[in-house]
């Protein structure tokens, strides 16, 4: 069994499109609010599809393995290489494991630290950019502060694919991203 202890990553710049000024003008909000919602929409699109759409400059996963297991990198495109270290006597020691296209074989019981090489995805396709634009517009128009009836619960603010299905179908982003969705 694999217990994910931590997963941290640093990201590069968001894709240039959609433009925050265009979204702000269409919805009637500030450019800062539109930029924030576009960033959230990119994160949601990545979670929904399982793909990175803007660069990852570095990522690190610390996990505990109790037996022989295969760990799958969470999103595509996968890093070209992983640096593998194990915890030994309170320090991280370099270790060698088989890494092939997003999968790494781990032997336990031990604690591993996996550090990725930078991940530079291709420019997001036009339909993904359009989906992010629609998603940002939809969320800005339908956010609780703009509704007359404010019936929002904490369950609405979660980044699982199942919890976002209504949002993606309502905004039309789900249909645009259908070709990107992993099975």
PDB file of N, CA and C in Angstrom, residues 1-2 63-69 86 95 97 105-112:
ATOM      1  N   UNK A   1       0.839  -1.177   0.000  1.00  0.00           N
ATOM      2  CA  UNK A   1       0.000   0.000   0.000  1.00  0.00           C
ATOM      3  C   UNK A   1       0.882   1.238   0.000  1.00  0.00           C
ATOM      4  N   UNK A   2       0.447   2.261  -0.707  1.00  0.00           N
ATOM      5  CA  UNK A   2       1.175   3.526  -0.779  1.00  0.00           C
ATOM      6  C   UNK A   2       0.387   4.582  -0.020  1.00  0.00           C
ATOM      7  N   UNK A  63       6.367   9.652  -0.114  1.00  0.00           N
ATOM      8  CA  UNK A  63       5.384   8.607   0.124  1.00  0.00           C
ATOM      9  C   UNK A  63       5.977   7.449   0.901  1.00  0.00           C
ATOM     10  N   UNK A  64       5.109   6.799   1.636  1.00  0.00           N
ATOM     11  CA  UNK A  64       5.483   5.631   2.422  1.00  0.00           C
ATOM     12  C   UNK A  64       4.901   4.402   1.736  1.00  0.00           C
ATOM     13  N   UNK A  65       5.751   3.392   1.544  1.00  0.00           N
ATOM     14  CA  UNK A  65       5.348   2.172   0.858  1.00  0.00           C
ATOM     15  C   UNK A  65       5.483   1.014   1.841  1.00  0.00           C
ATOM     16  N   UNK A  66       4.428   0.191   1.928  1.00  0.00           N
ATOM     17  CA  UNK A  66       4.468  -0.940   2.865  1.00  0.00           C
ATOM     18  C   UNK A  66       4.865  -2.247   2.197  1.00  0.00           C
ATOM     19  N   UNK A  67       4.789  -2.311   0.882  1.00  0.00           N
ATOM     20  CA  UNK A  67       5.166  -3.523   0.148  1.00  0.00           C
ATOM     21  C   UNK A  67       5.528  -3.150  -1.281  1.00  0.00           C
ATOM     22  N   UNK A  68       5.680  -4.138  -2.136  1.00  0.00           N
ATOM     23  CA  UNK A  68       5.982  -3.861  -3.542  1.00  0.00           C
ATOM     24  C   UNK A  68       4.757  -3.219  -4.194  1.00  0.00           C
ATOM     25  N   UNK A  69       4.941  -2.023  -4.747  1.00  0.00           N
ATOM     26  CA  UNK A  69       3.841  -1.258  -5.340  1.00  0.00           C
ATOM     27  C   UNK A  69       4.333  -0.496  -6.561  1.00  0.00           C
ATOM     28  N   UNK A  86      15.577   7.458  -0.716  1.00  0.00           N
ATOM     29  CA  UNK A  86      14.909   6.746   0.375  1.00  0.00           C
ATOM     30  C   UNK A  86      15.369   7.330   1.698  1.00  0.00           C
ATOM     31  N   UNK A  95      18.740   6.530  -4.431  1.00  0.00           N
ATOM     32  CA  UNK A  95      18.291   5.149  -4.631  1.00  0.00           C
ATOM     33  C   UNK A  95      17.940   4.969  -6.107  1.00  0.00           C
ATOM     34  N   UNK A  97      15.450   3.063  -8.835  1.00  0.00           N
ATOM     35  CA  UNK A  97      14.227   2.302  -9.103  1.00  0.00           C
ATOM     36  C   UNK A  97      13.909   2.427 -10.585  1.00  0.00           C
ATOM     37  N   UNK A 105       8.317   1.555  -9.976  1.00  0.00           N
ATOM     38  CA  UNK A 105       8.183   0.408  -9.080  1.00  0.00           C
ATOM     39  C   UNK A 105       8.894   0.725  -7.776  1.00  0.00           C
ATOM     40  N   UNK A 106       8.182   0.573  -6.668  1.00  0.00           N
ATOM     41  CA  UNK A 106       8.745   0.854  -5.348  1.00  0.00           C
ATOM     42  C   UNK A 106       8.663  -0.391  -4.478  1.00  0.00           C
ATOM     43  N   UNK A 107       9.673  -0.594  -3.687  1.00  0.00           N
ATOM     44  CA  UNK A 107       9.724  -1.724  -2.761  1.00  0.00           C
ATOM     45  C   UNK A 107       9.607  -1.191  -1.336  1.00  0.00           C
ATOM     46  N   UNK A 108       8.866  -1.865  -0.513  1.00  0.00           N
ATOM     47  CA  UNK A 108       8.709  -1.410   0.856  1.00  0.00           C
ATOM     48  C   UNK A 108       9.123  -2.472   1.831  1.00  0.00           C
ATOM     49  N   UNK A 109       9.034  -2.235   3.071  1.00  0.00           N
ATOM     50  CA  UNK A 109       8.544  -0.996   3.672  1.00  0.00           C
ATOM     51  C   UNK A 109       9.642   0.055   3.758  1.00  0.00           C
ATOM     52  N   UNK A 110       9.371   1.211   3.227  1.00  0.00           N
ATOM     53  CA  UNK A 110      10.303   2.340   3.307  1.00  0.00           C
ATOM     54  C   UNK A 110       9.581   3.627   2.922  1.00  0.00           C
ATOM     55  N   UNK A 111      10.277   4.746   3.118  1.00  0.00           N
ATOM     56  CA  UNK A 111       9.748   6.051   2.735  1.00  0.00           C
ATOM     57  C   UNK A 111      10.592   6.581   1.581  1.00  0.00           C
ATOM     58  N   UNK A 112       9.909   7.018   0.516  1.00  0.00           N
ATOM     59  CA  UNK A 112      10.574   7.515  -0.685  1.00  0.00           C
ATOM     60  C   UNK A 112      10.322   9.008  -0.868  1.00  0.00           C
TER      61      UNK A 112
END
